[in-house]
Coordinates of N, CA and C in Angstrom, one line a residue:
M21 N 36.7 -23.4 16.7 CA 35.4 -24.0 17.0 C 35.1 -24.0 18.5
D22 N 36.2 -24.3 19.3 CA 36.0 -24.3 20.8 C 35.6 -22.9 21.3
S23 N 36.2 -21.9 20.6 CA 35.9 -20.5 21.1 C 34.4 -20.2 20.9
C24 N 33.8 -20.7 19.8 CA 32.3 -20.5 19.6 C 31.5 -21.2 20.7
R25 N 32.0 -22.3 21.1 CA 31.3 -23.0 22.2 C 31.4 -22.2 23.5
D26 N 32.6 -21.6 23.7 CA 32.8 -20.8 24.9 C 32.0 -19.5 24.9
C27 N 31.8 -18.9 23.7 CA 30.9 -17.8 23.5 C 29.5 -18.1 23.8
D28 N 29.0 -19.3 23.3 CA 27.7 -19.7 23.6 C 27.5 -19.9 25.1
H29 N 28.5 -20.5 25.7 CA 28.3 -20.8 27.1 C 28.3 -19.5 27.9
E30 N 29.2 -18.5 27.5 CA 29.2 -17.2 28.2 C 27.8 -16.5 28.1
H31 N 27.2 -16.6 26.9 CA 25.9 -16.0 26.7 C 24.8 -16.7 27.5
Y32 N 24.9 -18.0 27.5 CA 24.0 -18.8 28.3 C 24.1 -18.4 29.8
V33 N 25.3 -18.3 30.3 CA 25.5 -18.0 31.7 C 25.0 -16.6 32.0
E34 N 25.3 -15.6 31.1 CA 24.9 -14.2 31.3 C 23.4 -14.1 31.2
N35 N 22.7 -14.9 30.3 CA 21.3 -14.8 30.2 C 20.6 -15.4 31.4
L36 N 21.2 -16.5 32.0 CA 20.6 -17.0 33.2 C 20.8 -16.0 34.4
R37 N 21.9 -15.3 34.4 CA 22.2 -14.3 35.4 C 21.2 -13.2 35.3
V38 N 20.9 -12.7 34.1 CA 20.0 -11.6 33.9 C 18.6 -12.1 34.3
L39 N 18.2 -13.3 33.9 CA 16.8 -13.8 34.3 C 16.7 -13.9 35.8
W40 N 17.8 -14.4 36.5 CA 17.7 -14.5 38.0 C 17.6 -13.1 38.6
I41 N 18.4 -12.1 38.1 CA 18.3 -10.8 38.7 C 16.9 -10.2 38.5
A42 N 16.3 -10.4 37.3 CA 15.0 -9.9 37.0 C 14.0 -10.5 37.9
F43 N 14.1 -11.8 38.1 CA 13.2 -12.6 39.0 C 13.3 -12.0 40.4
L44 N 14.5 -11.9 40.9 CA 14.7 -11.4 42.3 C 14.2 -10.0 42.5
V45 N 14.4 -9.1 41.6 CA 13.9 -7.8 41.7 C 12.3 -7.8 41.7
T46 N 11.8 -8.6 40.8 CA 10.3 -8.7 40.7 C 9.7 -9.3 42.0
A47 N 10.3 -10.4 42.4 CA 9.8 -11.1 43.6 C 9.9 -10.2 44.9
A48 N 11.1 -9.6 45.0 CA 11.3 -8.7 46.2 C 10.3 -7.5 46.2
F49 N 10.1 -6.9 45.0 CA 9.1 -5.8 44.9 C 7.7 -6.3 45.2
G50 N 7.4 -7.5 44.7 CA 6.0 -8.1 45.0 C 5.8 -8.2 46.5
I51 N 6.8 -8.6 47.2 CA 6.7 -8.7 48.7 C 6.5 -7.3 49.3
V52 N 7.3 -6.3 48.8 CA 7.1 -4.9 49.3 C 5.7 -4.4 48.9
E53 N 5.3 -4.7 47.8 CA 3.9 -4.3 47.3 C 2.8 -4.9 48.2
L54 N 3.0 -6.2 48.5 CA 2.0 -6.8 49.4 C 2.0 -6.1 50.7
G55 N 3.1 -5.8 51.3 CA 3.1 -5.0 52.5 C 2.5 -3.7 52.4
G56 N 2.8 -3.0 51.3 CA 2.2 -1.7 51.0 C 0.7 -1.8 50.8
S57 N 0.2 -2.8 50.2 CA -1.3 -3.0 50.1 C -1.9 -3.2 51.4
I58 N -1.3 -4.0 52.3 CA -1.8 -4.2 53.6 C -1.8 -2.9 54.5
V59 N -0.7 -2.2 54.5 CA -0.6 -1.0 55.2 C -1.6 0.1 54.7
S60 N -1.6 0.3 53.4 CA -2.4 1.4 52.8 C -3.9 1.0 52.7
G61 N -4.2 -0.3 52.6 CA -5.6 -0.7 52.4 C -6.0 -0.6 50.9
S62 N -5.0 -0.5 50.0 CA -5.3 -0.4 48.6 C -5.5 -1.7 47.9
T63 N -6.7 -1.8 47.3 CA -7.0 -3.0 46.5 C -6.2 -2.9 45.2
A64 N -5.9 -1.7 44.7 CA -5.1 -1.6 43.4 C -3.7 -2.2 43.6
L65 N -3.1 -1.9 44.8 CA -1.8 -2.5 45.0 C -1.9 -4.0 45.2
L66 N -3.0 -4.4 45.8 CA -3.2 -5.9 46.0 C -3.3 -6.6 44.6
A67 N -4.0 -5.9 43.7 CA -4.2 -6.5 42.4 C -2.8 -6.5 41.7
D68 N -2.0 -5.5 41.9 CA -0.7 -5.5 41.2 C 0.2 -6.6 41.8
V69 N 0.0 -7.0 43.1 CA 0.8 -8.0 43.7 C 0.6 -9.3 42.9
G70 N -0.7 -9.6 42.5 CA -0.9 -10.8 41.7 C -0.3 -10.6 40.3
H71 N -0.3 -9.4 39.8 CA 0.4 -9.2 38.5 C 1.9 -9.5 38.6
M72 N 2.5 -8.9 39.7 CA 3.9 -9.2 39.9 C 4.2 -10.6 40.1
A73 N 3.3 -11.3 40.8 CA 3.5 -12.8 41.0 C 3.5 -13.5 39.6
T74 N 2.6 -13.1 38.7 CA 2.7 -13.8 37.4 C 3.9 -13.5 36.7
H75 N 4.5 -12.2 36.8 CA 5.8 -11.9 36.2 C 6.9 -12.8 36.8
A76 N 6.9 -12.9 38.2 CA 7.9 -13.8 38.8 C 7.8 -15.2 38.4
L77 N 6.5 -15.7 38.3 CA 6.3 -17.1 37.8 C 6.8 -17.3 36.4
S78 N 6.6 -16.3 35.6 CA 7.1 -16.4 34.2 C 8.6 -16.4 34.1
Y79 N 9.2 -15.6 35.0 CA 10.7 -15.7 35.1 C 11.2 -17.1 35.5
V80 N 10.5 -17.7 36.4 CA 10.9 -19.1 36.8 C 10.7 -20.0 35.7
I81 N 9.6 -19.8 34.9 CA 9.4 -20.7 33.7 C 10.6 -20.5 32.7
S82 N 10.9 -19.2 32.5 CA 12.0 -18.9 31.5 C 13.3 -19.5 32.0
I83 N 13.6 -19.4 33.3 CA 14.8 -19.9 33.9 C 14.8 -21.4 33.7
G84 N 13.7 -22.1 34.0 CA 13.6 -23.5 33.8 C 13.8 -23.9 32.3
T85 N 13.2 -23.1 31.4 CA 13.3 -23.4 30.0 C 14.8 -23.2 29.5
A86 N 15.4 -22.2 30.0 CA 16.8 -21.9 29.7 C 17.7 -23.0 30.2
V87 N 17.5 -23.5 31.4 CA 18.3 -24.6 31.9 C 18.0 -25.8 31.2
R88 N 16.8 -26.1 30.9 CA 16.4 -27.3 30.1 C 17.0 -27.3 28.7
S89 N 16.9 -26.1 28.0 CA 17.4 -26.0 26.7 C 18.9 -26.0 26.7
G90 N 19.6 -25.6 27.8 CA 21.0 -25.6 27.9 C 21.5 -27.1 27.9
R91 N 20.7 -28.0 28.3 CA 21.0 -29.4 28.4 C 20.6 -30.1 27.1
A92 N 19.4 -29.9 26.7 CA 18.9 -30.5 25.5 C 17.6 -29.7 25.1
L93 N 17.4 -29.6 23.8 CA 16.2 -28.8 23.3 C 14.9 -29.6 23.5
A94 N 14.9 -30.9 23.6 CA 13.7 -31.7 23.7 C 13.0 -31.4 25.0
G95 N 11.8 -31.1 25.0 CA 11.0 -30.9 26.2 C 10.8 -29.5 26.6
S96 N 11.6 -28.5 26.1 CA 11.4 -27.2 26.5 C 10.1 -26.6 26.1
T97 N 9.5 -27.0 25.0 CA 8.2 -26.5 24.6 C 7.2 -27.0 25.6
R98 N 7.3 -28.2 26.1 CA 6.4 -28.7 27.1 C 6.5 -28.0 28.4
V99 N 7.7 -27.6 28.8 CA 7.9 -26.8 30.0 C 7.2 -25.5 29.9
K100 N 7.3 -24.8 28.7 CA 6.7 -23.5 28.5 C 5.2 -23.7 28.5
M101 N 4.6 -24.7 27.9 CA 3.2 -24.9 27.9 C 2.6 -25.1 29.3
W102 N 3.2 -26.0 30.0 CA 2.8 -26.2 31.4 C 2.9 -25.0 32.3
G103 N 4.0 -24.3 32.1 CA 4.2 -23.1 32.8 C 3.2 -22.1 32.5
G104 N 2.9 -21.9 31.2 CA 1.8 -21.0 30.8 C 0.5 -21.3 31.4
L105 N 0.2 -22.6 31.5 CA -1.1 -23.1 32.1 C -1.1 -22.7 33.5
V106 N -0.1 -23.1 34.3 CA 0.0 -22.8 35.7 C -0.1 -21.2 35.9
N107 N 0.6 -20.5 35.1 CA 0.5 -19.0 35.2 C -0.9 -18.5 35.0
T108 N -1.6 -19.0 34.0 CA -3.0 -18.6 33.7 C -3.9 -19.0 34.8
I109 N -3.8 -20.2 35.3 CA -4.7 -20.6 36.4 C -4.5 -19.7 37.7
F110 N -3.2 -19.5 38.0 CA -2.9 -18.6 39.2 C -3.5 -17.3 39.0
F111 N -3.3 -16.7 37.8 CA -3.8 -15.3 37.6 C -5.3 -15.3 37.6
T112 N -6.0 -16.3 37.1 CA -7.4 -16.3 37.2 C -7.9 -16.4 38.6
V113 N -7.4 -17.3 39.4 CA -7.8 -17.4 40.8 C -7.5 -16.1 41.6
F114 N -6.3 -15.5 41.3 CA -6.0 -14.3 42.0 C -6.9 -13.1 41.6
A115 N -7.3 -13.1 40.3 CA -8.2 -12.1 39.8 C -9.5 -12.2 40.5
C116 N -10.0 -13.4 40.7 CA -11.3 -13.6 41.4 C -11.2 -13.1 42.8
Y117 N -10.1 -13.4 43.5 CA -9.8 -12.9 44.9 C -9.9 -11.4 44.9
V118 N -9.2 -10.7 44.0 CA -9.2 -9.3 43.9 C -10.6 -8.7 43.7
L119 N -11.3 -9.4 42.8 CA -12.7 -8.9 42.6 C -13.6 -9.1 43.9
W120 N -13.3 -10.1 44.6 CA -14.0 -10.3 45.9 C -13.7 -9.2 46.8
E121 N -12.4 -8.9 47.0 CA -11.9 -7.8 47.8 C -12.5 -6.5 47.4
A122 N -12.6 -6.2 46.1 CA -13.2 -5.0 45.6 C -14.6 -4.9 45.9
Y123 N -15.4 -6.0 45.8 CA -16.8 -6.1 46.2 C -16.9 -5.7 47.7
L124 N -16.1 -6.3 48.5 CA -16.2 -6.1 50.0 C -15.9 -4.6 50.3
L125 N -14.9 -4.0 49.5 CA -14.6 -2.6 49.7 C -15.7 -1.7 49.2
Y126 N -16.4 -2.1 48.2 CA -17.6 -1.4 47.7 C -18.7 -1.4 48.7
R127 N -18.9 -2.5 49.4 CA -20.0 -2.6 50.4 C -19.6 -1.9 51.6
S128 N -18.4 -1.9 52.0 CA -17.9 -1.2 53.2 C -16.7 -0.4 53.0
P129 N -16.8 0.8 52.4 CA -15.6 1.6 52.1 C -14.7 1.9 53.3
R130 N -13.5 2.0 53.1 CA -12.5 2.4 54.2 C -11.5 3.3 53.6
E131 N -10.9 4.0 54.5 CA -9.9 5.0 54.0 C -8.6 4.3 53.5
I132 N -8.1 4.9 52.5 CA -6.9 4.3 51.9 C -5.8 5.4 52.1
L133 N -4.6 4.9 52.6 CA -3.5 5.8 52.8 C -2.8 6.0 51.5
S134 N -3.3 7.1 50.8 CA -2.8 7.4 49.5 C -1.3 7.7 49.4
G135 N -0.8 8.3 50.4 CA 0.7 8.6 50.4 C 1.5 7.3 50.3
V136 N 1.1 6.3 51.1 CA 1.8 5.0 51.1 C 1.7 4.4 49.8
M137 N 0.4 4.4 49.3 CA 0.1 3.8 48.0 C 1.0 4.5 46.9
L138 N 1.1 5.8 46.9 CA 1.8 6.5 45.9 C 3.3 6.2 45.9
V139 N 3.9 6.1 47.1 CA 5.3 5.8 47.2 C 5.6 4.4 46.7
V140 N 4.7 3.4 47.1 CA 4.9 2.0 46.6 C 4.8 2.0 45.1
A141 N 3.8 2.7 44.5 CA 3.6 2.7 43.1 C 4.8 3.3 42.4
I142 N 5.4 4.3 42.9 CA 6.6 4.9 42.3 C 7.8 4.0 42.3
V143 N 8.0 3.3 43.5 CA 9.1 2.4 43.6 C 8.8 1.2 42.6
G144 N 7.6 0.8 42.5 CA 7.2 -0.3 41.5 C 7.5 0.1 40.1
F145 N 7.2 1.4 39.7 CA 7.6 1.8 38.4 C 9.1 1.8 38.2
L146 N 9.8 2.2 39.2 CA 11.3 2.2 39.1 C 11.8 0.8 39.0
A147 N 11.2 -0.2 39.7 CA 11.7 -1.6 39.6 C 11.4 -2.1 38.2
N148 N 10.2 -1.8 37.6 CA 9.9 -2.3 36.3 C 10.9 -1.6 35.3
A149 N 11.2 -0.3 35.4 CA 12.1 0.4 34.5 C 13.5 -0.3 34.6
Y150 N 13.9 -0.6 35.8 CA 15.2 -1.3 35.9 C 15.2 -2.7 35.2
T151 N 14.1 -3.4 35.3 CA 14.0 -4.7 34.7 C 14.0 -4.6 33.2
V152 N 13.3 -3.6 32.7 CA 13.3 -3.3 31.2 C 14.7 -3.0 30.7
K153 N 15.4 -2.2 31.5 CA 16.8 -1.8 31.1 C 17.7 -3.1 31.1
L154 N 17.5 -3.9 32.2 CA 18.3 -5.1 32.3 C 18.1 -6.1 31.2
L155 N 16.9 -6.2 30.7 CA 16.5 -7.2 29.7 C 16.7 -6.7 28.3
R156 N 16.8 -5.4 28.1 CA 16.8 -4.9 26.7 C 17.9 -5.5 25.8
H157 N 19.1 -5.5 26.2 CA 20.2 -6.0 25.4 C 20.2 -7.5 25.1
P158 N 20.0 -8.3 26.2 CA 20.0 -9.7 26.0 C 18.7 -10.1 25.1
A159 N 17.7 -9.3 25.2 CA 16.5 -9.6 24.4 C 16.7 -9.6 22.9
K160 N 17.7 -8.9 22.5 CA 18.1 -8.8 21.0 C 18.6 -10.2 20.5
H161 N 19.1 -11.0 21.4 CA 19.9 -12.2 21.0 C 19.2 -13.5 21.5
D162 N 18.2 -13.4 22.4 CA 17.7 -14.6 23.0 C 16.2 -14.6 23.0
E163 N 15.5 -15.5 22.4 CA 14.1 -15.6 22.2 C 13.4 -15.7 23.6
N164 N 13.9 -16.4 24.5 CA 13.4 -16.6 25.8 C 13.3 -15.2 26.6
I165 N 14.4 -14.5 26.5 CA 14.5 -13.2 27.2 C 13.7 -12.2 26.5
R166 N 13.6 -12.3 25.1 CA 12.8 -11.4 24.4 C 11.3 -11.5 24.8
G167 N 10.8 -12.7 25.1 CA 9.5 -12.9 25.6 C 9.3 -12.2 26.9
Q168 N 10.3 -12.3 27.8 CA 10.2 -11.7 29.1 C 10.2 -10.1 29.0
Y169 N 11.1 -9.7 28.1 CA 11.2 -8.2 27.8 C 9.9 -7.7 27.4
R170 N 9.2 -8.4 26.4 CA 7.9 -7.9 25.9 C 6.9 -8.0 27.0
H171 N 6.9 -9.0 27.8 CA 6.0 -9.1 28.9 C 6.1 -7.9 29.9
V172 N 7.3 -7.5 30.2 CA 7.5 -6.4 31.2 C 7.1 -5.1 30.5
V173 N 7.5 -4.9 29.3 CA 7.2 -3.6 28.6 C 5.7 -3.5 28.4
A174 N 5.0 -4.6 28.1 CA 3.5 -4.5 27.9 C 2.8 -4.2 29.2

């Protein structure tokens, strides 16, 4: 019976490790993408910065839920609900900002450094592919990670 508890604990620790790595990859690339959007002048990259921020925030919510459920199951649904609300509000505000930037760009077009934008986009694709690979196996056994996996794949 103790060995089952040890197995559960090992899965719990491994799942937290995977979520933290996915969060760090996503957050680091979001910062790279922000720099790329500033350098290239690309509103598309800027929009994806907000998208990556919602991914990063959802990882934080999943980590918080995993830590909470590791202690006790009570309250983890509430954490998910509040996290989802915060995530939705952030995404809505950021989407309005991107629309404003797009309007300004429409009124006063400027040159976009497409080479920089392309390199950043390719690196972003690779970062997402790595995250999908990282989450694939644990997603088969953990509902929390399965949600993250589906979020990244979608």
